[in-house]
PDB file of C-alpha atoms in Angstrom:
ATOM      1  CA  MET A 171     -21.807 -33.474  34.747  1.00 44.00           C
ATOM      2  CA  LYS A 172     -19.912 -34.568  32.819  1.00 43.00           C
ATOM      3  CA  LYS A 173     -22.048 -33.572  30.233  1.00 41.00           C
ATOM      4  CA  LEU A 174     -23.233 -29.743  31.259  1.00 38.00           C
ATOM      5  CA  ILE A 175     -18.827 -28.750  31.741  1.00 37.00           C
ATOM      6  CA  CYS A 176     -18.647 -29.814  28.349  1.00 35.00           C
ATOM      7  CA  ILE A 177     -21.350 -27.283  27.193  1.00 33.00           C
ATOM      8  CA  GLY A 178     -19.922 -24.694  29.181  1.00 36.00           C
ATOM      9  CA  MET A 179     -16.655 -25.168  27.819  1.00 34.00           C
ATOM     10  CA  ILE A 180     -18.309 -25.252  23.847  1.00 33.00           C
ATOM     11  CA  LEU A 181     -20.418 -22.359  24.760  1.00 33.00           C
ATOM     12  CA  ALA A 182     -17.319 -20.444  26.662  1.00 38.00           C
ATOM     13  CA  MET A 183     -15.442 -21.469  23.487  1.00 38.00           C
ATOM     14  CA  ALA A 184     -17.585 -20.022  21.476  1.00 41.00           C
ATOM     15  CA  GLY A 185     -17.666 -16.806  22.937  1.00 42.00           C
ATOM     16  CA  CYS A 186     -14.224 -16.121  22.672  1.00 44.00           C
ATOM     17  CA  SER A 187     -13.680 -16.288  19.195  1.00 42.00           C
ATOM     18  CA  SER A 188     -10.937 -14.091  17.830  1.00 45.00           C
ATOM     19  CA  GLU A 189     -12.798 -13.378  14.324  1.00 46.00           C
ATOM     20  CA  PRO A 190     -13.848  -9.438  13.645  1.00 48.00           C
ATOM     21  CA  GLN A 191     -17.443  -8.872  13.773  1.00 54.00           C
ATOM     22  CA  VAL A 192     -18.994  -8.341  11.123  1.00 53.00           C
ATOM     23  CA  LYS A 193     -20.699  -4.332  11.748  1.00 60.00           C
ATOM     24  CA  ASP A 194     -24.623  -3.912  10.583  1.00 62.00           C
ATOM     25  CA  ILE A 195     -25.571  -0.812   7.521  1.00 65.00           C
ATOM     26  CA  ASN A 196     -27.373   0.482  10.297  1.00 68.00           C
ATOM     27  CA  ASP A 197     -23.798   1.232  12.084  1.00 77.00           C
ATOM     28  CA  MET A 198     -22.437   2.830   9.241  1.00 86.00           C
ATOM     29  CA  LYS A 199     -23.760   6.477   9.852  1.00 87.00           C
ATOM     30  CA  ASP A 200     -22.020   6.667  13.276  1.00 86.00           C
ATOM     31  CA  ASP A 201     -19.351   5.262  12.134  1.00 85.00           C
ATOM     32  CA  LEU A 202     -18.187   7.729   9.431  1.00 91.00           C
ATOM     33  CA  ILE A 203     -19.528  10.462  11.264  1.00 89.00           C
ATOM     34  CA  SER A 204     -16.887   9.919  14.049  1.00 86.00           C
ATOM     35  CA  ASP A 205     -14.447   8.426  12.103  1.00 88.00           C
ATOM     36  CA  TYR A 206     -14.149  10.263   8.746  1.00 89.00           C
ATOM     37  CA  GLN A 207     -15.091  13.540   8.558  1.00 85.00           C
ATOM     38  CA  VAL A 208     -18.189  12.732   7.050  1.00 92.00           C
ATOM     39  CA  SER A 209     -21.789  15.198   7.745  1.00 91.00           C
ATOM     40  CA  ASP A 210     -24.172  13.076   6.491  1.00 91.00           C
ATOM     41  CA  VAL A 211     -25.453   8.814   5.371  1.00 91.00           C
ATOM     42  CA  TYR A 212     -27.938   8.119   3.796  1.00 88.00           C
ATOM     43  CA  ILE A 213     -29.433   4.756   1.232  1.00 86.00           C
ATOM     44  CA  GLU A 214     -31.576   6.495  -1.157  1.00 87.00           C
ATOM     45  CA  GLY A 215     -33.675   5.430  -4.140  1.00 80.00           C
ATOM     46  CA  ASP A 216     -32.443   2.180  -6.241  1.00 73.00           C
ATOM     47  CA  GLN A 217     -29.841   1.346  -3.494  1.00 86.00           C
ATOM     48  CA  HIS A 218     -27.409   4.366  -3.216  1.00 89.00           C
ATOM     49  CA  LEU A 219     -25.069   4.697   0.046  1.00 91.00           C
ATOM     50  CA  MET A 220     -25.379   8.242  -0.381  1.00 93.00           C
ATOM     51  CA  ILE A 221     -21.725  10.131   1.673  1.00 94.00           C
ATOM     52  CA  ALA A 222     -22.017  13.362   2.314  1.00 94.00           C
ATOM     53  CA  MET A 223     -18.162  14.828   3.420  1.00 94.00           C
ATOM     54  CA  SER A 224     -17.160  18.748   3.087  1.00 92.00           C
ATOM     55  CA  LEU A 225     -13.754  19.896   1.565  1.00 92.00           C
ATOM     56  CA  PRO A 226     -10.836  21.122   3.663  1.00 88.00           C
ATOM     57  CA  GLU A 227     -11.011  25.263   3.494  1.00 85.00           C
ATOM     58  CA  ASN A 228      -8.191  26.077   1.712  1.00 83.00           C
ATOM     59  CA  ASN A 229      -7.143  28.487  -1.174  1.00 84.00           C
ATOM     60  CA  ASP A 230      -4.818  25.887  -2.375  1.00 92.00           C
ATOM     61  CA  LEU A 231      -7.637  23.690  -4.779  1.00 93.00           C
ATOM     62  CA  GLU A 232      -5.581  20.660  -6.028  1.00 93.00           C
ATOM     63  CA  HIS A 233      -5.109  20.509  -2.598  1.00 93.00           C
ATOM     64  CA  ALA A 234      -8.407  20.847  -1.186  1.00 92.00           C
ATOM     65  CA  ALA A 235      -8.781  18.289  -3.879  1.00 93.00           C
ATOM     66  CA  ASN A 236      -6.282  16.097  -2.699  1.00 93.00           C
ATOM     67  CA  VAL A 237      -7.154  15.476   1.441  1.00 93.00           C
ATOM     68  CA  GLY A 238     -10.726  15.572   0.407  1.00 94.00           C
ATOM     69  CA  PHE A 239     -10.148  11.746  -2.246  1.00 94.00           C
ATOM     70  CA  ASN A 240      -7.244  11.078   0.491  1.00 93.00           C
ATOM     71  CA  ARG A 241     -10.508  11.378   2.849  1.00 94.00           C
ATOM     72  CA  MET A 242     -12.477   8.933   0.830  1.00 95.00           C
ATOM     73  CA  GLY A 243      -9.846   6.342   0.097  1.00 94.00           C
ATOM     74  CA  ASP A 244      -9.624   5.715   3.854  1.00 92.00           C
ATOM     75  CA  MET A 245     -13.203   5.847   4.235  1.00 93.00           C
ATOM     76  CA  LEU A 246     -14.030   3.826   1.393  1.00 93.00           C
ATOM     77  CA  ASN A 247     -10.860   0.731   3.137  1.00 90.00           C
ATOM     78  CA  HIS A 248     -13.147   0.529   6.440  1.00 89.00           C
ATOM     79  CA  VAL A 249     -16.666   0.860   4.923  1.00 90.00           C
ATOM     80  CA  LEU A 250     -14.976  -2.144   2.433  1.00 89.00           C
ATOM     81  CA  VAL A 251     -13.377  -3.864   5.352  1.00 87.00           C
ATOM     82  CA  SER A 252     -16.128  -3.337   7.995  1.00 86.00           C
ATOM     83  CA  TYR A 253     -19.109  -3.965   5.675  1.00 85.00           C
ATOM     84  CA  PRO A 254     -18.800  -7.186   3.780  1.00 83.00           C
ATOM     85  CA  THR A 255     -22.754  -7.753   2.841  1.00 81.00           C
ATOM     86  CA  LEU A 256     -22.655  -3.700   1.487  1.00 81.00           C
ATOM     87  CA  ASP A 257     -23.371  -4.859  -2.255  1.00 78.00           C
ATOM     88  CA  ALA A 258     -27.200  -6.590  -0.767  1.00 80.00           C
ATOM     89  CA  GLU A 259     -27.808  -3.281   0.533  1.00 80.00           C
ATOM     90  CA  ALA A 260     -26.413  -1.168  -2.044  1.00 88.00           C
ATOM     91  CA  LYS A 261     -25.338  -1.248  -5.556  1.00 92.00           C
ATOM     92  CA  GLN A 262     -23.432   2.620  -5.976  1.00 94.00           C
ATOM     93  CA  ILE A 263     -21.688   4.432  -3.687  1.00 95.00           C
ATOM     94  CA  TYR A 264     -21.685   8.299  -4.510  1.00 95.00           C
ATOM     95  CA  VAL A 265     -19.722  10.184  -1.912  1.00 96.00           C
ATOM     96  CA  SER A 266     -20.484  14.228  -2.693  1.00 96.00           C
ATOM     97  CA  PHE A 267     -17.912  16.644  -2.032  1.00 95.00           C
ATOM     98  CA  ASN A 268     -19.025  19.905  -0.444  1.00 95.00           C
ATOM     99  CA  ALA A 269     -17.012  23.065   0.542  1.00 93.00           C
ATOM    100  CA  ASN A 270     -18.406  26.113   2.453  1.00 89.00           C
ATOM    101  CA  LEU A 271     -18.563  29.289  -0.076  1.00 88.00           C
ATOM    102  CA  VAL A 272     -19.834  32.906   0.271  1.00 86.00           C
ATOM    103  CA  ASP A 273     -21.281  34.928  -2.329  1.00 85.00           C
ATOM    104  CA  THR A 274     -20.356  38.128  -3.681  1.00 89.00           C
ATOM    105  CA  GLN A 275     -22.920  39.330  -1.126  1.00 93.00           C
ATOM    106  CA  ASN A 276     -20.546  38.086   1.003  1.00 93.00           C
ATOM    107  CA  ASN A 277     -23.215  35.631   2.566  1.00 93.00           C
ATOM    108  CA  PRO A 278     -21.855  32.019   3.878  1.00 92.00           C
ATOM    109  CA  SER A 279     -23.476  28.059   2.710  1.00 91.00           C
ATOM    110  CA  ILE A 280     -22.659  24.941   1.891  1.00 91.00           C
ATOM    111  CA  GLU A 281     -23.044  23.927  -1.280  1.00 92.00           C
ATOM    112  CA  PRO A 282     -22.488  20.213  -3.440  1.00 94.00           C
ATOM    113  CA  MET A 283     -19.235  20.964  -5.150  1.00 95.00           C
ATOM    114  CA  TYR A 284     -19.127  17.318  -7.335  1.00 96.00           C
ATOM    115  CA  ASP A 285     -20.043  14.072  -6.286  1.00 96.00           C
ATOM    116  CA  VAL A 286     -18.045  10.866  -7.468  1.00 96.00           C
ATOM    117  CA  TYR A 287     -19.619   7.572  -7.474  1.00 95.00           C
ATOM    118  CA  PHE A 288     -18.799   3.933  -7.457  1.00 96.00           C
ATOM    119  CA  ASP A 289     -20.640   0.561  -8.833  1.00 94.00           C
ATOM    120  CA  VAL A 290     -19.936  -1.348  -5.336  1.00 92.00           C
ATOM    121  CA  SER A 291     -19.549  -4.576  -7.509  1.00 90.00           C
ATOM    122  CA  GLU A 292     -16.781  -3.191  -9.179  1.00 91.00           C
ATOM    123  CA  LEU A 293     -15.176  -2.139  -5.522  1.00 91.00           C
ATOM    124  CA  LYS A 294     -15.617  -5.373  -4.150  1.00 86.00           C
ATOM    125  CA  LYS A 295     -13.280  -7.123  -7.069  1.00 87.00           C
ATOM    126  CA  LEU A 296     -10.371  -5.055  -5.451  1.00 88.00           C
ATOM    127  CA  ASN A 297      -8.201  -6.583  -2.837  1.00 85.00           C
ATOM    128  CA  VAL A 298      -8.127  -3.916  -0.340  1.00 84.00           C
ATOM    129  CA  ASP A 299      -6.146  -3.840   2.845  1.00 77.00           C
ATOM    130  CA  SER A 300      -5.173  -1.066   5.006  1.00 71.00           C
ATOM    131  CA  SER A 301      -2.330   0.478   2.484  1.00 78.00           C
ATOM    132  CA  SER A 302      -4.913   0.844  -0.264  1.00 85.00           C
ATOM    133  CA  THR A 303      -5.303   4.744  -1.009  1.00 89.00           C
ATOM    134  CA  PHE A 304      -7.885   7.253  -2.764  1.00 92.00           C
ATOM    135  CA  TYR A 305      -5.850   5.953  -5.942  1.00 91.00           C
ATOM    136  CA  ASP A 306      -6.503   2.552  -6.249  1.00 91.00           C
ATOM    137  CA  TYR A 307     -10.171   3.444  -5.947  1.00 94.00           C
ATOM    138  CA  LEU A 308     -10.176   6.636  -8.258  1.00 93.00           C
ATOM    139  CA  ARG A 309      -9.861   4.324 -11.529  1.00 91.00           C
ATOM    140  CA  TYR A 310     -13.531   2.475 -10.677  1.00 93.00           C
ATOM    141  CA  ALA A 311     -14.487   6.191 -10.144  1.00 95.00           C
ATOM    142  CA  ASN A 312     -17.459   8.267 -11.883  1.00 94.00           C
ATOM    143  CA  ILE A 313     -17.598  11.907 -11.488  1.00 95.00           C
ATOM    144  CA  SER A 314     -20.213  14.223 -11.457  1.00 95.00           C
ATOM    145  CA  VAL A 315     -19.333  17.812 -11.205  1.00 95.00           C
ATOM    146  CA  ARG A 316     -22.570  19.813  -9.780  1.00 95.00           C
ATOM    147  CA  GLN A 317     -20.825  23.712  -9.631  1.00 92.00           C
ATOM    148  CA  PRO A 318     -18.764  25.248 -11.880  1.00 93.00           C
ATOM    149  CA  MET A 319     -16.738  25.880  -8.621  1.00 92.00           C
ATOM    150  CA  GLY A 320     -16.277  22.606  -8.236  1.00 94.00           C
ATOM    151  CA  HIS A 321     -15.333  21.900 -11.562  1.00 95.00           C
ATOM    152  CA  LYS A 322     -12.352  24.063 -10.922  1.00 94.00           C
ATOM    153  CA  VAL A 323     -11.561  22.212  -7.669  1.00 94.00           C
ATOM    154  CA  ILE A 324     -11.578  19.152 -10.369  1.00 95.00           C
ATOM    155  CA  GLU A 325      -9.579  20.899 -12.914  1.00 95.00           C
ATOM    156  CA  ALA A 326      -6.791  22.125 -10.260  1.00 94.00           C
ATOM    157  CA  TRP A 327      -6.615  18.579  -9.108  1.00 94.00           C
ATOM    158  CA  CYS A 328      -6.198  16.688 -12.441  1.00 94.00           C
ATOM    159  CA  ALA A 329      -3.475  19.411 -13.439  1.00 93.00           C
ATOM    160  CA  GLY A 330      -1.160  17.815 -10.156  1.00 85.00           C
ATOM    161  CA  ASP A 331       1.470  15.597 -11.418  1.00 80.00           C
ATOM    162  CA  ASN A 332      -0.610  12.922 -14.210  1.00 84.00           C
ATOM    163  CA  ASN A 333      -3.481  12.633 -12.625  1.00 89.00           C
ATOM    164  CA  LYS A 334      -4.969  13.762 -16.327  1.00 90.00           C
ATOM    165  CA  GLN A 335      -3.139  10.722 -18.274  1.00 89.00           C
ATOM    166  CA  ASP A 336      -4.120   8.418 -14.678  1.00 89.00           C
ATOM    167  CA  PHE A 337      -7.318   9.117 -14.883  1.00 91.00           C
ATOM    168  CA  VAL A 338      -9.413  10.257 -17.539  1.00 89.00           C
ATOM    169  CA  ASN A 339     -12.327   9.334 -15.948  1.00 90.00           C
ATOM    170  CA  VAL A 340     -12.280  11.828 -13.145  1.00 92.00           C
ATOM    171  CA  CYS A 341     -10.548  14.448 -15.486  1.00 90.00           C
ATOM    172  CA  LEU A 342     -13.004  16.358 -17.391  1.00 70.00           C
TER     173      LEU A 342
END
């Protein structure tokens, strides 16, 4: 009888562990879409985690880029803390920034502006916490502009503050 009670107490204590539960990478899509204004998440090809985000509609291109980068930083904080085994599934993270555009014939479309991408192994070296900002991540970023309007957005962001001096890897 005593053995049965002890086993029951051990099982009860194990079930009440206060350690945070590690999330599976398959849960990531739902998390990011619901909490970080992400429109799509998937693994592509050679272990590339692809994340699509929309830039806010704003005529101030520097502000739109700042808001987009802020959301990206918050999202990266979440991903790096909640998915510690990410590097086993993805070697790079690509964040594709899209925007709602209207062409000269007044036809609306959603177009990719630019991609910001990171090597997961480099991001894993950072001491990430809830106070980490997109500035912490941008130092490790590479950027690929996908169309002229994307170039204008990055150019506007780089013209602000000391961004061009501090982020030569981002500023073209």
